[in-house]
Coordinates of C-alpha atoms in Angstrom, one line a residue:
Chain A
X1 CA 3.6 -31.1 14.6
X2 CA 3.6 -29.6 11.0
X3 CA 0.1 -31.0 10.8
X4 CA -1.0 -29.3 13.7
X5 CA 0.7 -25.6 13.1
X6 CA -0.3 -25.7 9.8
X7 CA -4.0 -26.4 10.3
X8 CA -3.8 -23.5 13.1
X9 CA -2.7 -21.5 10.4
X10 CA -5.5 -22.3 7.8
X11 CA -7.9 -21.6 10.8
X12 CA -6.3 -18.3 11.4
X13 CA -6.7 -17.6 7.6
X14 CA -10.3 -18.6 8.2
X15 CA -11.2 -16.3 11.0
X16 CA -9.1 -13.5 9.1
X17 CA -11.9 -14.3 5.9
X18 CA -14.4 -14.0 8.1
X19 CA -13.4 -11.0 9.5
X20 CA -13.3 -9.6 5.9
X21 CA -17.4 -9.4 7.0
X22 CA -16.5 -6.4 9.2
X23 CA -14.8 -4.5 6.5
X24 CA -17.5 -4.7 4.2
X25 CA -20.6 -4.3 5.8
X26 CA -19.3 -1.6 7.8
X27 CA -21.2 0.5 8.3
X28 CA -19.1 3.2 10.1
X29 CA -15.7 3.8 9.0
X30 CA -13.8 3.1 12.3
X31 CA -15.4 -0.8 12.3
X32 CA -14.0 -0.8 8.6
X33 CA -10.5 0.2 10.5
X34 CA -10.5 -1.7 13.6
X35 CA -11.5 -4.6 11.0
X36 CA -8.5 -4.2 8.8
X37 CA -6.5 -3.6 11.6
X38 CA -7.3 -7.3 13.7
X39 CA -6.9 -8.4 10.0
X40 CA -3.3 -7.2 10.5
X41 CA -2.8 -8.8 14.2
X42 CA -4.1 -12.4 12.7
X43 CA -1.7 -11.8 9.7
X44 CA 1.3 -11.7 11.8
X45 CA 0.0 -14.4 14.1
X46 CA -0.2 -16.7 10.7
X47 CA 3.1 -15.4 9.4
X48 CA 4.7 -16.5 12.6
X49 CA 3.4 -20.1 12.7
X50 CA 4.7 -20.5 8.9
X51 CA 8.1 -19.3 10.0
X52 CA 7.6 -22.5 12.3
X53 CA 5.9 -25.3 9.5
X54 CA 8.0 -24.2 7.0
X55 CA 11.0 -23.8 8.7
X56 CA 11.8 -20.5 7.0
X57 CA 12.9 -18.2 9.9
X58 CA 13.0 -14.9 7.4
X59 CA 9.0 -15.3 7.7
X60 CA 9.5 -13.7 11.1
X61 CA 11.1 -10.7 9.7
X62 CA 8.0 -10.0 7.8
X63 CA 5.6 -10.9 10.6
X64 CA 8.4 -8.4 12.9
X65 CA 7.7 -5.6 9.9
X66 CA 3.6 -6.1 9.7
X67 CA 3.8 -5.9 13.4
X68 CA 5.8 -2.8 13.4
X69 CA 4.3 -0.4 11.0
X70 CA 0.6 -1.7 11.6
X71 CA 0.2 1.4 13.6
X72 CA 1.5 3.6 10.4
X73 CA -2.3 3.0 9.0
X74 CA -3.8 3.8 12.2
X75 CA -2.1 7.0 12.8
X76 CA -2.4 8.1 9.1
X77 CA -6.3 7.3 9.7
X78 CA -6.8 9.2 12.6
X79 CA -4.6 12.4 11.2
X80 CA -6.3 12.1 7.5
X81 CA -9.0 9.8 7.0
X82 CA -11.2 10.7 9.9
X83 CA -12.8 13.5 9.8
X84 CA -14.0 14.2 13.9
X85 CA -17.7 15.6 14.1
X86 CA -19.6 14.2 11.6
X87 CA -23.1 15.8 11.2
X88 CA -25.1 12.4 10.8
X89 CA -26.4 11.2 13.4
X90 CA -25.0 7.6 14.7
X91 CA -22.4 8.6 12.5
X92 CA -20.0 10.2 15.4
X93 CA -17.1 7.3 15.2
X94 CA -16.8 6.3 19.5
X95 CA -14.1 9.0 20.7
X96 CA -12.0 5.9 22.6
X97 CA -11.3 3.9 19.5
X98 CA -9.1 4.9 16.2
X99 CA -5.7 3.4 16.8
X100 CA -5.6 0.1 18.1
Chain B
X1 CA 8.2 -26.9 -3.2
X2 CA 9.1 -30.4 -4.1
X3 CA 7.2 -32.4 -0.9
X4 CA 3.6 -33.3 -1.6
X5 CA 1.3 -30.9 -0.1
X6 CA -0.4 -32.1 2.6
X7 CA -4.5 -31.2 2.4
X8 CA -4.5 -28.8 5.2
X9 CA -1.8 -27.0 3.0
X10 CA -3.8 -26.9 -0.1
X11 CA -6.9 -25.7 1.8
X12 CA -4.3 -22.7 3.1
X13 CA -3.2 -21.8 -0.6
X14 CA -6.5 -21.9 -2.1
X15 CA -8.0 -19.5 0.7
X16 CA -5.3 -17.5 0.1
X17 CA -5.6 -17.6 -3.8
X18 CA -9.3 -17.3 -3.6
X19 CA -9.2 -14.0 -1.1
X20 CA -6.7 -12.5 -2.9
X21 CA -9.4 -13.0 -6.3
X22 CA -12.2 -12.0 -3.6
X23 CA -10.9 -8.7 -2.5
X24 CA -9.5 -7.9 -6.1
X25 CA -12.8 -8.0 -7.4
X26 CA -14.7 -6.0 -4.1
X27 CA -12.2 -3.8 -4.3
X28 CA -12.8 -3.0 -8.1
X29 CA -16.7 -3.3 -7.8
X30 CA -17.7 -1.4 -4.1
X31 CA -19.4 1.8 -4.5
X32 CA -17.8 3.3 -1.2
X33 CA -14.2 4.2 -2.0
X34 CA -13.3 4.0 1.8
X35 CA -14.4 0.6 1.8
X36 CA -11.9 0.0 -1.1
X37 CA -9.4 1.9 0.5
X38 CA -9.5 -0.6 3.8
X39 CA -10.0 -3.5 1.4
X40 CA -6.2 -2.6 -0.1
X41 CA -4.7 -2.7 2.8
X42 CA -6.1 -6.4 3.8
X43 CA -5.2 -7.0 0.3
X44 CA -1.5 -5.9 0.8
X45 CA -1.3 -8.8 3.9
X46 CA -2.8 -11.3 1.4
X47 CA -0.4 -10.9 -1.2
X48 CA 2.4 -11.0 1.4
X49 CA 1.0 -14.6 2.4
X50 CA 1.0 -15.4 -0.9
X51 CA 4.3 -14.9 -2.0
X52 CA 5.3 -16.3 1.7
X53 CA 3.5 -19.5 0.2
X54 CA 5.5 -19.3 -3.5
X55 CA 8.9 -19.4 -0.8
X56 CA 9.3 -15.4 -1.8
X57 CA 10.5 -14.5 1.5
X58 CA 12.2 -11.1 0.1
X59 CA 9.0 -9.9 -2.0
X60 CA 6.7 -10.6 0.8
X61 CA 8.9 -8.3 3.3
X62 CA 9.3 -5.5 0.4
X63 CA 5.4 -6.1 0.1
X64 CA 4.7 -5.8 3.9
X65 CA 7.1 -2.8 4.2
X66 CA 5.4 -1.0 1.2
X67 CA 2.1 -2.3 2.1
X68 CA 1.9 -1.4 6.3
X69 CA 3.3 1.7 5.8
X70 CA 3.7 4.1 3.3
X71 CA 0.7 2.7 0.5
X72 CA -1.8 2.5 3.5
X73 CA -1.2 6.1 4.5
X74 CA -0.9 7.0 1.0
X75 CA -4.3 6.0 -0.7
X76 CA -6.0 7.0 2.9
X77 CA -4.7 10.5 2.3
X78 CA -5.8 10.7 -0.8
X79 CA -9.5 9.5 0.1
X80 CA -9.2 12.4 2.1
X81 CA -8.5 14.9 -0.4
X82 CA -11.5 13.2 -2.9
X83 CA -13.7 13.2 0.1
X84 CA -12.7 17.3 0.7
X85 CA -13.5 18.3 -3.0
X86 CA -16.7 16.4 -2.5
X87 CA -15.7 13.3 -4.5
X88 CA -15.4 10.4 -2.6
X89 CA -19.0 9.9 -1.8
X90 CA -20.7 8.4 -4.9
X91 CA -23.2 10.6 -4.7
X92 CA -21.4 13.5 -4.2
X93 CA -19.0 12.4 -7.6
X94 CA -22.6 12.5 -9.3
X95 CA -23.1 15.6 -8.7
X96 CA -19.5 16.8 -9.0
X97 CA -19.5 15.6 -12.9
X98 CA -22.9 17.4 -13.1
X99 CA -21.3 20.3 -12.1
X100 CA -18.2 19.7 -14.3
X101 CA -20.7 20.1 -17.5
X102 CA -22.6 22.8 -16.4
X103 CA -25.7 20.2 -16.8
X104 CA -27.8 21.8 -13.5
X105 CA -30.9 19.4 -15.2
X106 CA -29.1 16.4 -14.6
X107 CA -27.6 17.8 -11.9
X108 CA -31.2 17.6 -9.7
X109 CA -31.5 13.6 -11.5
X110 CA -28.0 13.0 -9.9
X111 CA -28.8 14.4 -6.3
X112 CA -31.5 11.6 -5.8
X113 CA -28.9 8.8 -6.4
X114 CA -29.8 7.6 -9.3
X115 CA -27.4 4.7 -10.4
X116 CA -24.3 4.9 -8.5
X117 CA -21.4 3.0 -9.9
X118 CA -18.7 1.4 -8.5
X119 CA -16.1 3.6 -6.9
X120 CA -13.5 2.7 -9.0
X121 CA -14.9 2.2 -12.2
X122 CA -16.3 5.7 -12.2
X123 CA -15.0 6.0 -15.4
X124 CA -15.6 6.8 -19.1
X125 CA -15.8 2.9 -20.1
X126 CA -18.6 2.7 -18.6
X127 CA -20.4 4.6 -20.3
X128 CA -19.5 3.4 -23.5
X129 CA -21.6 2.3 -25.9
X130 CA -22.1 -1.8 -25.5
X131 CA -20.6 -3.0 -28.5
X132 CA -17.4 -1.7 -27.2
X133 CA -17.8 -3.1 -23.7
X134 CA -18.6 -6.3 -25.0
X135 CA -15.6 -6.5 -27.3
X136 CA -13.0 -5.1 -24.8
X137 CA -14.5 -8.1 -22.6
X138 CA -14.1 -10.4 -25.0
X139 CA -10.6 -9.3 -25.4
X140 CA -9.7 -9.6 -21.7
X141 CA -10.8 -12.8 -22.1
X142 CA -9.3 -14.4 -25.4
X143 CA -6.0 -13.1 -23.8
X144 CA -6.6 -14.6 -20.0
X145 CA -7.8 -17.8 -21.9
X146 CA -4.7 -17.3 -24.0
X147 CA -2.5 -17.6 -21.1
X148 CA -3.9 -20.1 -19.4
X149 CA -3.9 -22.2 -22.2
X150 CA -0.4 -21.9 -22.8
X151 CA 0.5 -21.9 -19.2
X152 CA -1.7 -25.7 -19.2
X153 CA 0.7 -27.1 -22.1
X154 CA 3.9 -25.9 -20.7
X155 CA 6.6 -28.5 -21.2
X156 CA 7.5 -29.5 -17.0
X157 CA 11.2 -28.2 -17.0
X158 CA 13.0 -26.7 -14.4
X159 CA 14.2 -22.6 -15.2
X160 CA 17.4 -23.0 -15.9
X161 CA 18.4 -19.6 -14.6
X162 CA 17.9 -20.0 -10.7
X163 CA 21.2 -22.6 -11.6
X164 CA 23.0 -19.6 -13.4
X165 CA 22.6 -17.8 -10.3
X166 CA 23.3 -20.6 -7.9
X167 CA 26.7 -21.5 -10.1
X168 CA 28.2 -18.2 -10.0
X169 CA 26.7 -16.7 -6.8
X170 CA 30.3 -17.1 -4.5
X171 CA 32.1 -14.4 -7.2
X172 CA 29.3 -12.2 -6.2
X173 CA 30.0 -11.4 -2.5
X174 CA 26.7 -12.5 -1.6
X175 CA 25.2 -15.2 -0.3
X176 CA 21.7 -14.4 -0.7
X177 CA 20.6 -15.2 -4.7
X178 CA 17.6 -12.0 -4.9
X179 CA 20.8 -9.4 -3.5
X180 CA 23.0 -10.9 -6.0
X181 CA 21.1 -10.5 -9.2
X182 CA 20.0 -7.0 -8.0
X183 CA 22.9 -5.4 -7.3
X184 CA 25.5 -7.5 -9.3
X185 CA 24.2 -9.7 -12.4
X186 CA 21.6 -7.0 -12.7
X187 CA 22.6 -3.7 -11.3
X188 CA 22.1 -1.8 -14.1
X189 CA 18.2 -2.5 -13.9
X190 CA 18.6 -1.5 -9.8
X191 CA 20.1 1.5 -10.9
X192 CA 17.8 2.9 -13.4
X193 CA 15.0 2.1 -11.0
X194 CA 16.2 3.9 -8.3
X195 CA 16.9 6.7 -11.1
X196 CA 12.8 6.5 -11.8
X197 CA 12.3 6.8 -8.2
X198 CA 14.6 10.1 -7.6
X199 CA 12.6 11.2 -11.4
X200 CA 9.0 10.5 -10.0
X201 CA 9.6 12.7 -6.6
X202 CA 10.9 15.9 -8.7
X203 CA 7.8 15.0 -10.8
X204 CA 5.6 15.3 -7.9
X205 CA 7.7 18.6 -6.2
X206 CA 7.0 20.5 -9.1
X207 CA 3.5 19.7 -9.4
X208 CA 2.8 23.1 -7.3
X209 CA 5.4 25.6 -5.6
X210 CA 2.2 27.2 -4.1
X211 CA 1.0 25.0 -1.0
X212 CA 1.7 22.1 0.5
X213 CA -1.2 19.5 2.3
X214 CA 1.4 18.6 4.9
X215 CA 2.7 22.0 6.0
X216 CA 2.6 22.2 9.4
X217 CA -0.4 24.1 10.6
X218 CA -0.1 25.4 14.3
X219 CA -3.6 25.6 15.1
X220 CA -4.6 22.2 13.9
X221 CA -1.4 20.7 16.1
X222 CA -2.8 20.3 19.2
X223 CA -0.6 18.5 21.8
X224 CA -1.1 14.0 21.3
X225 CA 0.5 12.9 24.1
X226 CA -0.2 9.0 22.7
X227 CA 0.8 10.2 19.3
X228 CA 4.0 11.7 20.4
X229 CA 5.0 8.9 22.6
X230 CA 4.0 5.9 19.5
X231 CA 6.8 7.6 17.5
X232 CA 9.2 8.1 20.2
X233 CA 9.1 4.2 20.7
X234 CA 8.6 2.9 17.5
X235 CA 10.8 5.0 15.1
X236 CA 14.1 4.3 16.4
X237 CA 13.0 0.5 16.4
X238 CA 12.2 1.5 12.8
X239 CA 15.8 2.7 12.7
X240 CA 17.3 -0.9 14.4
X241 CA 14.9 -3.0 12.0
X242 CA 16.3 -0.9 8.9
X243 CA 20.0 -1.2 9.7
X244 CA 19.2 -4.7 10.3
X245 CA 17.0 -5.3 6.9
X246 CA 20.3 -3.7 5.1
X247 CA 22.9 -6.3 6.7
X248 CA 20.5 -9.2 6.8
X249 CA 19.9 -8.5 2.9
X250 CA 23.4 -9.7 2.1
X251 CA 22.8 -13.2 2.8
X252 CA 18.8 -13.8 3.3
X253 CA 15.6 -11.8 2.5
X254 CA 15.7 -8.1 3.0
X255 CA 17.8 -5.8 1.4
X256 CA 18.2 -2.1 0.1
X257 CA 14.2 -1.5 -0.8
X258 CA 12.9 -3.2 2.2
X259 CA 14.6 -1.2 4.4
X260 CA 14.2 2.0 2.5
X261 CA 10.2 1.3 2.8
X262 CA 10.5 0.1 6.4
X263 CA 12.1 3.9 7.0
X264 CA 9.7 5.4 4.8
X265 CA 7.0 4.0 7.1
X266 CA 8.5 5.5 10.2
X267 CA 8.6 8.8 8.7
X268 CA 5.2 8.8 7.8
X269 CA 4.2 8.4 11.2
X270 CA 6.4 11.3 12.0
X271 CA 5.2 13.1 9.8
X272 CA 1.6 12.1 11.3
X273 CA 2.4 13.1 14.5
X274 CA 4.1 16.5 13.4
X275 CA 7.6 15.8 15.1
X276 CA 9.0 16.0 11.2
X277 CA 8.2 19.6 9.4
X278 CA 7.6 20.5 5.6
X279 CA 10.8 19.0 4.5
X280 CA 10.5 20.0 1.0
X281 CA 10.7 23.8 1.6
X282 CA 13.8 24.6 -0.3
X283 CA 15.7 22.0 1.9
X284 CA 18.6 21.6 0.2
X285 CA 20.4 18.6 2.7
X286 CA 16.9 16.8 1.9
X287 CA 16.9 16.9 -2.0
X288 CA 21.3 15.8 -1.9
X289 CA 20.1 12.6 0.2
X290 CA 16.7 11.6 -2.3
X291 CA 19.8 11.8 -5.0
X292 CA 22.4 10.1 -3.0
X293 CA 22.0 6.8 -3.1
X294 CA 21.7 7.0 -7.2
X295 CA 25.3 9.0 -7.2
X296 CA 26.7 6.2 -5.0
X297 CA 25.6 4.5 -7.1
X298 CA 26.9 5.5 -10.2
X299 CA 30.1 6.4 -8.6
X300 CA 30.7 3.3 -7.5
X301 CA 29.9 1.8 -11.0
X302 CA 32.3 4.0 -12.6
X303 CA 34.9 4.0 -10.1
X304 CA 35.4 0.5 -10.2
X305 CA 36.1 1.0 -14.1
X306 CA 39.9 1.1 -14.6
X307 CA 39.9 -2.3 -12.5
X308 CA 37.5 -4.0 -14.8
X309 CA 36.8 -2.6 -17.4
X310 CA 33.2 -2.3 -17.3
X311 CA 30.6 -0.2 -15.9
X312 CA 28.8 -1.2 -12.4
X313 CA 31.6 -4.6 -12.5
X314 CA 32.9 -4.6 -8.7
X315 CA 36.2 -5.5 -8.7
X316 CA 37.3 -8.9 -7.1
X317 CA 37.4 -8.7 -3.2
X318 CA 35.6 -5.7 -2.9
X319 CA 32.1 -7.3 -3.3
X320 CA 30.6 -7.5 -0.4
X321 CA 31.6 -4.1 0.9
X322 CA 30.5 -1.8 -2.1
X323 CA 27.2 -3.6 -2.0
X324 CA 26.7 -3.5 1.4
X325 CA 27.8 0.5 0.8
X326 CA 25.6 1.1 -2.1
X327 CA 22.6 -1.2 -0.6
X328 CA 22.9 1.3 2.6
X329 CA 23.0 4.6 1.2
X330 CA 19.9 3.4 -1.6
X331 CA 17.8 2.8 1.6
X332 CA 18.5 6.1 3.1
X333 CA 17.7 7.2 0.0
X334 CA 14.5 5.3 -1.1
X335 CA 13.0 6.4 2.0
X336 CA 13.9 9.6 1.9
X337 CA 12.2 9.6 -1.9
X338 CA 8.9 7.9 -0.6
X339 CA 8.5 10.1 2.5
X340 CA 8.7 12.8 -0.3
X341 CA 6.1 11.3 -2.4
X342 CA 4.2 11.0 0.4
X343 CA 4.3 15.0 2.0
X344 CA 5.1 16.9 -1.4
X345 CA 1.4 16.8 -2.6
X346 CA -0.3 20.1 -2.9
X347 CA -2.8 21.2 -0.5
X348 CA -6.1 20.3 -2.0
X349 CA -6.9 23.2 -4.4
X350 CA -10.5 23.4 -4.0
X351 CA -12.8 22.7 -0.6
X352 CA -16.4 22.5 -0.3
X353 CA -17.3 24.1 2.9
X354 CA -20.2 21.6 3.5
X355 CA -17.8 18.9 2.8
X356 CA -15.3 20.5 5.4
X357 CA -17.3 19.3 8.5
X358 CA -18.7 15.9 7.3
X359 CA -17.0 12.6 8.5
X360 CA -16.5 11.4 4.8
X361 CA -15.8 7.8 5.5
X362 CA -19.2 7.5 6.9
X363 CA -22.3 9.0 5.2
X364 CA -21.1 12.3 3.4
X365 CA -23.9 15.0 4.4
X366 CA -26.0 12.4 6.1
X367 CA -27.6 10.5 3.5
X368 CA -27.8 6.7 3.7
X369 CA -27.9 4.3 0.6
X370 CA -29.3 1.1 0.7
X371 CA -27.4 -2.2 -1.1
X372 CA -29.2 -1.9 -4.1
X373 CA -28.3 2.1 -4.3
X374 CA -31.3 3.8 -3.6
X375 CA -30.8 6.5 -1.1
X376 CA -33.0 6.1 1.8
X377 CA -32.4 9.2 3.4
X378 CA -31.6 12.6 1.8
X379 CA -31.4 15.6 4.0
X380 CA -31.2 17.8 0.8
X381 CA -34.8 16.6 0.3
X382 CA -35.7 17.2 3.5
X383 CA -34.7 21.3 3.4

């Protein structure tokens, strides 16, 4: 059973690294966001299943904090980072997306 | 960790290890500073698995506290100033050191893109003349080799003070080691932190008396339903989670800090979604909490004295309750201090009207620059 939650949690770790992709190439700044933000989701997800292999239940409380302040970023994004009508074109971030 | 790792294990640790290498270096070497900005908060999550993987339960909540909230809002607000004053764009911080000299030749070399450099080694050092370059690099090196050397021919023997701790850790009224040595073997470096802390936001307030970035602005509030309902559901939680961090903190990982950041994070997003004012304006209730935790502190220190004798010694019995008092009020007040440092900045002094517009996280102005940093598009050129 350890085998199997901790190979799910390399996995995770290796669709998180992959993901890293998104937040590189880009090219608009809300993929960057949305990016780091699913980077955030997976985090918890792998935080969780070590709380479970490793048998340390605190792991939980950090995956419960991630989880609960994850939206701090977003907010602070939307409010400060971003800008709203951008004069390049294909540069107007989709109005639906921004907090996740 | 004394069990052999199994493979799948080691694969985990060396992704980890290697990502958190990756994303130092991208971080250090992109030329978009928003990138980098994003980047730091992935690398905030990677550190956390990291210490999760070194069995540093506590560090890796203070890091997720810290890191979710109040260093991700942080740095993105302060892209946002750079990107107002026209310098987050690499271009744009071309032209802005251009200007700075009063050079308006190189000024018209800068505005075709020649040669951007990394975001964050924008620097002077740069610039340097090689000899020096080379020799600072070959300095970094002779010490990382250095370490490593040393670190390679270490005799194989166990701390000895985790066993300190462990031997004397029931006088402490505490069952969790990390609490114990911050607040009892070692609460005189606690204290003086938190004294930095209260230091650093008085620092920051008096920066400018003038204008403040986050005073409210009533025109630029428009009603967020979403906004307004996110806080109203996840700040008390905040609240709960905090109270919890404190208590939990006395006998596994959390503790004063951890909550104090956790809070911070929650007033952030109030701050975001303008239910929580300029705080700073003269508010004198706001100023006696950022200091109240470090006068508990202290009082309880020196209170305690005619029982034993020594400063910040809890006498016996009363352990568990002064920490758990002291740990309590530091997080009110930590938070408090970081939600400071995070709305007493002043307004951004200077605004480029063009830049005012412009979604800076994109393409400042419009201009696109290819991976090798040629700009393919300049609108300026176009005019």
């Amino acid at each position: 059973m350890t085998t199997f939650l901790f190979g799910l949690a390399f996995f995770l770790l290796l669709n998180l690294t992959a993901g890293l992709g998104r937040v590189i190439r880009g090219p608009v700044a809300v993929d960057r966001m949305v990016a780091a933000q699913l980077f955030g989701t997976t985090g918890v997800g792998i935080l969780l299943i070590l709380a479970e292999a490793m048998e340390e239940p605190a792991l939980r409380d950090v995956g419960f904090i991630f989880a609960l302040l994850a939206v701090v970023v977003s907010v602070a994004f939307v409010k400060r980072g971003w800008v709203r009508g951008g004069e390049g074109e294909g540069d107007e971030p989709p109005a639906e997306e921004g907090s996740r | 960790m004394g069990i052999p790792m199994t493979p799948l294990e080691w694969g985990l640790d060396a992704t980890v290890a290697l990502l958190l290498v990756g994303l130092a270096g991208r971080i250090l070497f992109t030329r978009d500073l928003f990138e980098a900005t994003v980047l730091f908060i992935a690398f905030g999550l990677t550190l956390s698995l990291a210490w999760v993987r070194l069995g540093a339960a506590n560090v890796a909540l203070a890091e997720a506290a810290l890191g979710a909230g109040v260093t991700g809002a942080l740095f993105l607000t302060a892209f946002h100033r750079l990107a107002r004053r026209g310098l987050a764009h690499p271009l744009d911080r071309q032209r802005y050191r251009a200007d700075e000299l009063h050079d308006r030749s190189s000024r018209g070399r800068a505005d075709r893109g020649d040669d951007p450099k990394p975001a964050l080694l924008d620097v002077g050092i740069l610039h340097g003349p090689l000899w020096l370059r080379a020799s600072m690099a070959l300095a970094g090196l002779a010490v990382t080799g250095g370490i490593a050397a040393r670190l390679l021919t270490l005799a194989d023997r166990p701390p000895s003070l985790p066993i300190l701790v462990e031997a004397h850790l029931a006088e402490t009224g505490v069952s969790n080691p990390v609490t114990a040595v911050l607040l009892n073997f070692r609460a005189y470096d606690t204290l003086l932190e938190v004294a930095v802390l209260v230091v650093a936001m008085i620092a920051v307030g008096s920066l400018d008396r003038g204008s403040r970035a986050f005073v409210r602005d009533p025109e630029e509030l428009e009603e967020d339903p979403v906004l307004d309902a996110l806080s109203r559901l996840v700040v008390p939680l905040a609240g709960v989670a905090a109270v919890y961090l404190v208590w939990v903190g006395s006998h596994g990982p959390g503790g004063a800090f951890q909550a104090g950041a956790l809070l911070a994070g929650a007033g952030v997003l109030l701050v975001a979604a303008g239910l929580m004012g300029p705080v700073t304006e003269g508010a004198a209730p706001i100023r006696a909490l950022a200091v109240m935790g470090l006068a508990i502190f202290i009082a309880v220190g020196a209170g305690s004295m005619p029982w034993t004798g020594s400063f910040l010694a809890y006498p016996p019995g009363t352990e568990y309750g002064l920490i758990l008092l002291v740990e309590a009020v530091l997080a009110l007040s930590i938070a408090v201090v970081l939600i400071e440092l995070f709305v007493d900045v002043p307004a951004v002094p200077h605004v480029d009207p063009a830049l005012a517009k412009v979604d800076p996280t994109g393409d400042p102005l419009g201009r696109r620059i290819s991976p090798d940093g040629a700009v393919i598009r300049n609108p300026d050129e176009e005019r």
